[in-house]
PDB file of C-alpha atoms in Angstrom:
ATOM      1  CA  UNK A   1      11.801 -11.364 -15.072  1.00 47.00           C
ATOM      2  CA  UNK A   2       9.766 -10.355 -12.031  1.00 55.00           C
ATOM      3  CA  UNK A   3       8.372  -6.778 -11.962  1.00 66.00           C
ATOM      4  CA  UNK A   4      10.333  -4.314  -9.848  1.00 77.00           C
ATOM      5  CA  UNK A   5       8.825  -3.380  -6.479  1.00 87.00           C
ATOM      6  CA  UNK A   6       7.038  -0.039  -6.963  1.00 93.00           C
ATOM      7  CA  UNK A   7       7.538   2.797  -4.453  1.00 96.00           C
ATOM      8  CA  UNK A   8       5.555   6.047  -4.516  1.00 97.00           C
ATOM      9  CA  UNK A   9       7.158   9.152  -3.013  1.00 97.00           C
ATOM     10  CA  UNK A  10       4.681  11.909  -2.109  1.00 97.00           C
ATOM     11  CA  UNK A  11       6.443  15.110  -1.014  1.00 97.00           C
ATOM     12  CA  UNK A  12       6.056  18.768  -1.985  1.00 95.00           C
ATOM     13  CA  UNK A  13       9.841  19.309  -1.877  1.00 95.00           C
ATOM     14  CA  UNK A  14      11.286  18.710  -5.337  1.00 95.00           C
ATOM     15  CA  UNK A  15      14.781  18.066  -4.028  1.00 95.00           C
ATOM     16  CA  UNK A  16      13.569  15.207  -1.848  1.00 95.00           C
ATOM     17  CA  UNK A  17      11.540  13.694  -4.696  1.00 96.00           C
ATOM     18  CA  UNK A  18      14.487  13.840  -7.070  1.00 96.00           C
ATOM     19  CA  UNK A  19      16.874  12.402  -4.490  1.00 95.00           C
ATOM     20  CA  UNK A  20      14.620   9.447  -3.663  1.00 96.00           C
ATOM     21  CA  UNK A  21      13.690   8.693  -7.292  1.00 95.00           C
ATOM     22  CA  UNK A  22      17.387   8.433  -8.121  1.00 93.00           C
ATOM     23  CA  UNK A  23      18.534   6.680  -4.932  1.00 92.00           C
ATOM     24  CA  UNK A  24      15.743   4.107  -4.716  1.00 93.00           C
ATOM     25  CA  UNK A  25      15.949   3.533  -8.464  1.00 89.00           C
ATOM     26  CA  UNK A  26      19.620   2.663  -8.129  1.00 85.00           C
ATOM     27  CA  UNK A  27      18.703   0.152  -5.437  1.00 86.00           C
ATOM     28  CA  UNK A  28      16.348  -1.869  -7.582  1.00 83.00           C
ATOM     29  CA  UNK A  29      12.977  -0.147  -7.227  1.00 90.00           C
ATOM     30  CA  UNK A  30      10.541   1.405  -9.647  1.00 91.00           C
ATOM     31  CA  UNK A  31       9.785   4.857  -8.226  1.00 95.00           C
ATOM     32  CA  UNK A  32       6.912   7.246  -8.930  1.00 96.00           C
ATOM     33  CA  UNK A  33       6.900  10.765  -7.489  1.00 97.00           C
ATOM     34  CA  UNK A  34       3.994  13.071  -6.662  1.00 97.00           C
ATOM     35  CA  UNK A  35       4.191  16.656  -5.401  1.00 97.00           C
ATOM     36  CA  UNK A  36       0.862  16.513  -3.582  1.00 97.00           C
ATOM     37  CA  UNK A  37      -1.828  14.213  -2.260  1.00 96.00           C
ATOM     38  CA  UNK A  38      -3.981  15.204  -5.244  1.00 96.00           C
ATOM     39  CA  UNK A  39      -1.283  14.034  -7.683  1.00 97.00           C
ATOM     40  CA  UNK A  40      -0.962  10.758  -5.810  1.00 97.00           C
ATOM     41  CA  UNK A  41      -4.743  10.215  -5.818  1.00 95.00           C
ATOM     42  CA  UNK A  42      -4.769  10.818  -9.583  1.00 95.00           C
ATOM     43  CA  UNK A  43      -1.940   8.314 -10.008  1.00 94.00           C
ATOM     44  CA  UNK A  44      -3.883   5.701  -8.062  1.00 93.00           C
ATOM     45  CA  UNK A  45      -7.027   6.454 -10.082  1.00 91.00           C
ATOM     46  CA  UNK A  46      -5.054   5.669 -13.276  1.00 93.00           C
ATOM     47  CA  UNK A  47      -4.323   2.230 -11.864  1.00 90.00           C
ATOM     48  CA  UNK A  48      -0.705   2.999 -10.932  1.00 91.00           C
ATOM     49  CA  UNK A  49      -0.827   1.310  -7.546  1.00 91.00           C
ATOM     50  CA  UNK A  50       2.530   1.090  -5.737  1.00 94.00           C
ATOM     51  CA  UNK A  51       3.716  -1.593  -3.348  1.00 93.00           C
ATOM     52  CA  UNK A  52       4.502   1.065  -0.711  1.00 95.00           C
ATOM     53  CA  UNK A  53       3.985   4.809  -0.289  1.00 96.00           C
ATOM     54  CA  UNK A  54       6.412   7.235   1.357  1.00 97.00           C
ATOM     55  CA  UNK A  55       4.298  10.201   2.514  1.00 95.00           C
ATOM     56  CA  UNK A  56       5.384  13.618   3.716  1.00 94.00           C
ATOM     57  CA  UNK A  57       3.105  14.698   6.577  1.00 90.00           C
ATOM     58  CA  UNK A  58       3.325  18.473   6.110  1.00 89.00           C
ATOM     59  CA  UNK A  59       2.131  19.275   2.564  1.00 92.00           C
ATOM     60  CA  UNK A  60       0.056  22.146   1.156  1.00 93.00           C
ATOM     61  CA  UNK A  61      -3.564  21.186   0.635  1.00 94.00           C
ATOM     62  CA  UNK A  62      -4.314  17.677   1.862  1.00 94.00           C
ATOM     63  CA  UNK A  63      -1.603  16.574   4.290  1.00 91.00           C
ATOM     64  CA  UNK A  64      -0.068  13.152   4.697  1.00 91.00           C
ATOM     65  CA  UNK A  65      -2.176  12.234   7.715  1.00 90.00           C
ATOM     66  CA  UNK A  66      -5.410  12.810   5.780  1.00 93.00           C
ATOM     67  CA  UNK A  67      -4.058  10.894   2.800  1.00 94.00           C
ATOM     68  CA  UNK A  68      -3.045   7.977   5.023  1.00 92.00           C
ATOM     69  CA  UNK A  69      -6.509   7.948   6.587  1.00 90.00           C
ATOM     70  CA  UNK A  70      -8.010   7.706   3.097  1.00 90.00           C
ATOM     71  CA  UNK A  71      -5.615   4.925   2.059  1.00 90.00           C
ATOM     72  CA  UNK A  72      -6.464   2.911   5.142  1.00 85.00           C
ATOM     73  CA  UNK A  73     -10.169   3.176   4.314  1.00 85.00           C
ATOM     74  CA  UNK A  74      -9.718   1.694   0.839  1.00 85.00           C
ATOM     75  CA  UNK A  75      -6.566  -0.455   0.913  1.00 86.00           C
ATOM     76  CA  UNK A  76      -3.800  -2.121   2.896  1.00 85.00           C
ATOM     77  CA  UNK A  77      -1.041  -0.218   1.071  1.00 90.00           C
ATOM     78  CA  UNK A  78       2.041   0.018   3.334  1.00 92.00           C
ATOM     79  CA  UNK A  79       2.883   3.589   4.349  1.00 93.00           C
ATOM     80  CA  UNK A  80       6.042   5.192   5.702  1.00 93.00           C
ATOM     81  CA  UNK A  81       5.760   8.789   6.930  1.00 92.00           C
ATOM     82  CA  UNK A  82       8.380  11.477   6.485  1.00 91.00           C
ATOM     83  CA  UNK A  83       7.952  14.171   9.103  1.00 85.00           C
ATOM     84  CA  UNK A  84       9.796  17.372   9.965  1.00 79.00           C
ATOM     85  CA  UNK A  85       8.229  17.270  13.422  1.00 68.00           C
ATOM     86  CA  UNK A  86      10.072  15.443  16.185  1.00 57.00           C
ATOM     87  CA  UNK A  87       7.179  15.550  18.683  1.00 58.00           C
ATOM     88  CA  UNK A  88       5.888  12.183  19.832  1.00 62.00           C
ATOM     89  CA  UNK A  89       2.266  13.277  19.348  1.00 64.00           C
ATOM     90  CA  UNK A  90       2.494  13.545  15.563  1.00 63.00           C
ATOM     91  CA  UNK A  91       4.300  10.234  15.239  1.00 63.00           C
ATOM     92  CA  UNK A  92       1.761   8.517  17.476  1.00 70.00           C
ATOM     93  CA  UNK A  93      -1.136   9.942  15.444  1.00 72.00           C
ATOM     94  CA  UNK A  94       0.483   8.689  12.257  1.00 69.00           C
ATOM     95  CA  UNK A  95       0.955   5.202  13.637  1.00 72.00           C
ATOM     96  CA  UNK A  96      -2.605   5.176  15.016  1.00 75.00           C
ATOM     97  CA  UNK A  97      -3.869   5.990  11.518  1.00 78.00           C
ATOM     98  CA  UNK A  98      -2.174   2.834  10.298  1.00 78.00           C
ATOM     99  CA  UNK A  99       1.261   3.961   9.098  1.00 84.00           C
ATOM    100  CA  UNK A 100       3.818   1.150   9.112  1.00 85.00           C
ATOM    101  CA  UNK A 101       6.809   3.324  10.023  1.00 86.00           C
ATOM    102  CA  UNK A 102       8.063   6.909  10.081  1.00 86.00           C
ATOM    103  CA  UNK A 103      11.299   8.814   9.619  1.00 89.00           C
ATOM    104  CA  UNK A 104      12.136  12.297  10.878  1.00 87.00           C
ATOM    105  CA  UNK A 105      13.603  14.869   8.467  1.00 88.00           C
ATOM    106  CA  UNK A 106      16.415  15.429   7.717  1.00 88.00           C
ATOM    107  CA  UNK A 107      17.009  11.739   7.080  1.00 89.00           C
ATOM    108  CA  UNK A 108      19.655   9.486   5.592  1.00 91.00           C
ATOM    109  CA  UNK A 109      18.367   7.867   2.358  1.00 91.00           C
ATOM    110  CA  UNK A 110      20.065   4.621   3.387  1.00 88.00           C
ATOM    111  CA  UNK A 111      17.985   4.511   6.568  1.00 90.00           C
ATOM    112  CA  UNK A 112      14.799   5.059   4.573  1.00 93.00           C
ATOM    113  CA  UNK A 113      15.873   2.254   2.221  1.00 90.00           C
ATOM    114  CA  UNK A 114      16.356  -0.080   5.193  1.00 86.00           C
ATOM    115  CA  UNK A 115      12.910   0.818   6.559  1.00 88.00           C
ATOM    116  CA  UNK A 116      11.289   0.268   3.154  1.00 91.00           C
ATOM    117  CA  UNK A 117      12.849  -3.176   2.919  1.00 86.00           C
ATOM    118  CA  UNK A 118      11.750  -4.044   6.447  1.00 83.00           C
ATOM    119  CA  UNK A 119       8.151  -2.986   5.792  1.00 86.00           C
ATOM    120  CA  UNK A 120       8.014  -4.854   2.479  1.00 86.00           C
ATOM    121  CA  UNK A 121       9.331  -7.985   4.169  1.00 80.00           C
ATOM    122  CA  UNK A 122       6.653  -7.712   6.851  1.00 77.00           C
ATOM    123  CA  UNK A 123       3.888  -7.165   4.303  1.00 73.00           C
ATOM    124  CA  UNK A 124       5.001  -9.895   1.936  1.00 68.00           C
ATOM    125  CA  UNK A 125       6.061  -7.571  -0.894  1.00 59.00           C
ATOM    126  CA  UNK A 126       9.782  -8.006  -0.487  1.00 50.00           C
ATOM    127  CA  UNK A 127      11.824  -7.853  -3.700  1.00 44.00           C
ATOM    128  CA  UNK A 128      12.420 -11.295  -5.165  1.00 38.00           C
ATOM    129  CA  UNK A 129      15.798 -12.494  -3.954  1.00 41.00           C
ATOM    130  CA  UNK A 130      18.261 -13.935  -6.402  1.00 36.00           C
ATOM    131  CA  UNK A 131      18.203 -17.373  -4.841  1.00 38.00           C
ATOM    132  CA  UNK A 132      14.411 -17.536  -5.255  1.00 39.00           C
ATOM    133  CA  UNK A 133      14.684 -16.512  -8.886  1.00 38.00           C
ATOM    134  CA  UNK A 134      17.336 -19.135  -9.491  1.00 38.00           C
ATOM    135  CA  UNK A 135      15.218 -21.806  -7.878  1.00 38.00           C
ATOM    136  CA  UNK A 136      12.586 -21.275 -10.561  1.00 47.00           C
ATOM    137  CA  UNK A 137      15.025 -22.364 -13.234  1.00 60.00           C
ATOM    138  CA  UNK A 138      14.407 -21.681 -16.894  1.00 80.00           C
ATOM    139  CA  UNK A 139      16.467 -20.017 -19.618  1.00 90.00           C
ATOM    140  CA  UNK A 140      17.088 -16.352 -20.420  1.00 93.00           C
ATOM    141  CA  UNK A 141      18.635 -14.932 -23.586  1.00 93.00           C
ATOM    142  CA  UNK A 142      20.736 -11.802 -23.880  1.00 93.00           C
ATOM    143  CA  UNK A 143      22.632 -10.948 -27.051  1.00 87.00           C
ATOM    144  CA  UNK A 144      23.886 -14.220 -28.540  1.00 90.00           C
ATOM    145  CA  UNK A 145      24.066 -15.869 -25.105  1.00 93.00           C
ATOM    146  CA  UNK A 146      21.735 -18.357 -23.446  1.00 94.00           C
ATOM    147  CA  UNK A 147      21.696 -18.336 -19.632  1.00 95.00           C
ATOM    148  CA  UNK A 148      20.575 -21.651 -18.130  1.00 93.00           C
ATOM    149  CA  UNK A 149      19.404 -20.679 -14.638  1.00 89.00           C
ATOM    150  CA  UNK A 150      19.074 -24.301 -13.549  1.00 88.00           C
ATOM    151  CA  UNK A 151      22.554 -25.392 -14.588  1.00 87.00           C
ATOM    152  CA  UNK A 152      24.190 -22.047 -13.705  1.00 90.00           C
ATOM    153  CA  UNK A 153      25.927 -21.733 -17.053  1.00 93.00           C
ATOM    154  CA  UNK A 154      26.035 -19.414 -20.063  1.00 95.00           C
ATOM    155  CA  UNK A 155      26.230 -20.781 -23.595  1.00 95.00           C
ATOM    156  CA  UNK A 156      27.532 -18.604 -26.439  1.00 91.00           C
ATOM    157  CA  UNK A 157      26.930 -18.702 -30.185  1.00 88.00           C
ATOM    158  CA  UNK A 158      29.748 -21.264 -30.481  1.00 90.00           C
ATOM    159  CA  UNK A 159      27.751 -23.723 -28.378  1.00 90.00           C
ATOM    160  CA  UNK A 160      30.315 -23.798 -25.575  1.00 91.00           C
ATOM    161  CA  UNK A 161      28.774 -23.717 -22.099  1.00 92.00           C
ATOM    162  CA  UNK A 162      30.658 -21.644 -19.512  1.00 92.00           C
ATOM    163  CA  UNK A 163      29.906 -22.489 -15.861  1.00 92.00           C
ATOM    164  CA  UNK A 164      29.333 -19.657 -13.393  1.00 89.00           C
ATOM    165  CA  UNK A 165      30.368 -19.560  -9.768  1.00 86.00           C
ATOM    166  CA  UNK A 166      27.631 -18.951  -7.191  1.00 81.00           C
ATOM    167  CA  UNK A 167      28.645 -15.299  -6.860  1.00 81.00           C
ATOM    168  CA  UNK A 168      28.739 -14.797 -10.640  1.00 88.00           C
ATOM    169  CA  UNK A 169      25.377 -16.518 -11.005  1.00 89.00           C
ATOM    170  CA  UNK A 170      23.734 -14.297  -8.395  1.00 87.00           C
ATOM    171  CA  UNK A 171      25.235 -11.170  -9.929  1.00 91.00           C
ATOM    172  CA  UNK A 172      24.045 -12.064 -13.431  1.00 94.00           C
ATOM    173  CA  UNK A 173      20.534 -12.781 -12.094  1.00 91.00           C
ATOM    174  CA  UNK A 174      20.408  -9.337 -10.493  1.00 89.00           C
ATOM    175  CA  UNK A 175      21.647  -7.632 -13.663  1.00 93.00           C
ATOM    176  CA  UNK A 176      19.045  -9.428 -15.783  1.00 92.00           C
ATOM    177  CA  UNK A 177      16.247  -8.623 -13.339  1.00 88.00           C
ATOM    178  CA  UNK A 178      17.214  -4.935 -13.450  1.00 88.00           C
ATOM    179  CA  UNK A 179      18.327  -4.641 -17.065  1.00 90.00           C
ATOM    180  CA  UNK A 180      18.619  -1.049 -18.222  1.00 91.00           C
ATOM    181  CA  UNK A 181      18.899   0.365 -14.690  1.00 89.00           C
ATOM    182  CA  UNK A 182      22.064   1.756 -13.159  1.00 89.00           C
ATOM    183  CA  UNK A 183      22.716  -0.053  -9.877  1.00 89.00           C
ATOM    184  CA  UNK A 184      25.194   1.246  -7.315  1.00 86.00           C
ATOM    185  CA  UNK A 185      27.844  -1.010  -5.816  1.00 83.00           C
ATOM    186  CA  UNK A 186      25.959  -0.857  -2.515  1.00 80.00           C
ATOM    187  CA  UNK A 187      22.745  -1.973  -4.231  1.00 81.00           C
ATOM    188  CA  UNK A 188      24.488  -4.830  -6.030  1.00 83.00           C
ATOM    189  CA  UNK A 189      26.093  -6.054  -2.836  1.00 79.00           C
ATOM    190  CA  UNK A 190      22.776  -5.940  -1.002  1.00 75.00           C
ATOM    191  CA  UNK A 191      20.850  -7.672  -3.802  1.00 76.00           C
ATOM    192  CA  UNK A 192      23.443 -10.420  -4.231  1.00 75.00           C
ATOM    193  CA  UNK A 193      24.477 -11.101  -0.648  1.00 64.00           C
ATOM    194  CA  UNK A 194      22.062  -9.174   1.596  1.00 53.00           C
ATOM    195  CA  UNK A 195      24.669  -6.887   3.117  1.00 48.00           C
ATOM    196  CA  UNK A 196      25.743  -3.289   2.628  1.00 49.00           C
ATOM    197  CA  UNK A 197      29.111  -2.222   1.315  1.00 44.00           C
ATOM    198  CA  UNK A 198      31.679  -0.910   3.743  1.00 46.00           C
ATOM    199  CA  UNK A 199      34.222   1.763   2.930  1.00 40.00           C
ATOM    200  CA  UNK A 200      36.618   0.664   0.200  1.00 41.00           C
ATOM    201  CA  UNK A 201      34.721  -2.593  -0.349  1.00 47.00           C
ATOM    202  CA  UNK A 202      35.684  -3.605  -3.899  1.00 65.00           C
ATOM    203  CA  UNK A 203      34.180  -7.101  -3.909  1.00 73.00           C
ATOM    204  CA  UNK A 204      31.478  -6.133  -6.400  1.00 83.00           C
ATOM    205  CA  UNK A 205      34.045  -4.657  -8.781  1.00 86.00           C
ATOM    206  CA  UNK A 206      35.967  -7.937  -8.654  1.00 86.00           C
ATOM    207  CA  UNK A 207      32.809  -9.960  -9.285  1.00 88.00           C
ATOM    208  CA  UNK A 208      31.845  -7.745 -12.218  1.00 92.00           C
ATOM    209  CA  UNK A 209      35.332  -8.204 -13.718  1.00 92.00           C
ATOM    210  CA  UNK A 210      35.078 -11.998 -13.411  1.00 91.00           C
ATOM    211  CA  UNK A 211      31.563 -12.055 -14.895  1.00 95.00           C
ATOM    212  CA  UNK A 212      32.657  -9.858 -17.797  1.00 95.00           C
ATOM    213  CA  UNK A 213      35.406 -12.339 -18.623  1.00 93.00           C
ATOM    214  CA  UNK A 214      32.739 -15.030 -19.024  1.00 94.00           C
ATOM    215  CA  UNK A 215      30.013 -13.176 -20.946  1.00 95.00           C
ATOM    216  CA  UNK A 216      31.688 -10.299 -22.793  1.00 94.00           C
ATOM    217  CA  UNK A 217      33.378 -10.799 -26.158  1.00 91.00           C
ATOM    218  CA  UNK A 218      35.993  -8.227 -25.108  1.00 94.00           C
ATOM    219  CA  UNK A 219      36.024  -7.827 -21.302  1.00 93.00           C
ATOM    220  CA  UNK A 220      38.222  -4.724 -21.563  1.00 92.00           C
ATOM    221  CA  UNK A 221      35.598  -3.037 -23.779  1.00 94.00           C
ATOM    222  CA  UNK A 222      32.321  -4.367 -22.350  1.00 94.00           C
ATOM    223  CA  UNK A 223      29.061  -3.871 -24.219  1.00 94.00           C
ATOM    224  CA  UNK A 224      26.737  -5.816 -21.875  1.00 95.00           C
ATOM    225  CA  UNK A 225      27.775  -4.545 -18.427  1.00 96.00           C
ATOM    226  CA  UNK A 226      28.599  -0.847 -18.684  1.00 95.00           C
ATOM    227  CA  UNK A 227      30.356   1.164 -15.971  1.00 94.00           C
ATOM    228  CA  UNK A 228      28.781   4.486 -14.974  1.00 90.00           C
ATOM    229  CA  UNK A 229      31.554   6.226 -13.089  1.00 84.00           C
ATOM    230  CA  UNK A 230      30.408   7.462  -9.699  1.00 78.00           C
ATOM    231  CA  UNK A 231      27.059   5.673 -10.014  1.00 80.00           C
ATOM    232  CA  UNK A 232      27.674   1.959 -10.541  1.00 89.00           C
ATOM    233  CA  UNK A 233      26.952  -0.570 -13.277  1.00 93.00           C
ATOM    234  CA  UNK A 234      24.187  -1.139 -15.799  1.00 94.00           C
ATOM    235  CA  UNK A 235      23.296  -4.233 -17.836  1.00 95.00           C
ATOM    236  CA  UNK A 236      22.497  -2.847 -21.290  1.00 94.00           C
ATOM    237  CA  UNK A 237      21.891  -6.053 -23.233  1.00 90.00           C
ATOM    238  CA  UNK A 238      18.480  -7.036 -24.626  1.00 90.00           C
ATOM    239  CA  UNK A 239      16.879  -9.637 -22.356  1.00 91.00           C
ATOM    240  CA  UNK A 240      14.236 -12.157 -23.466  1.00 89.00           C
ATOM    241  CA  UNK A 241      12.884 -15.543 -22.328  1.00 85.00           C
ATOM    242  CA  UNK A 242      14.965 -18.485 -23.500  1.00 71.00           C
TER     243      UNK A 242
END
């Protein structure tokens, strides 16, 4: 499985850090949080280098502008600013320092997610899409099942191969790539089809039900794909190369 894209959130407000760790984590990212520029510098010094940094501009001690200036002197790490200031001057300064984008507080986490994806696409660090993973082929094991990614089928302990539809195949790939992480319906829809869920969109629930019927021993009491009410779904099976 490919490593998850790593996002660092640097903000002195604990509520914002907690919100983004949870929200971005549910949408398929590894997230590290730092309460200050000093904490983030220490994280980098330990070799924990993210794929993108979300920086608050107004922080006690070293502010986000200074931290961005430092990052630009030593790396090409993509940066998105969070700012409580709506004035054009501050945004212009941030962009002149090399920031890739900015968002004014208060912000909608979904908008930040969209901006993160856009920046990662531009910088070549976009999360691996399901179709690309499938194109690589190969086998993956989970429980007593063998998933043939080339043939799009799952074989159980009885040796019977069960073919998957394109939608089921994409969904299983996403679950295996993010095993152990709770993914929201919105995240699953985006990762499998590249679009966001609309109100009352139950297509993911239907796809999960169909996939459970093909990989669970008892679809009504699933042990591989667990439901986390209010949060989404999580693949809890042990995953290993086939």
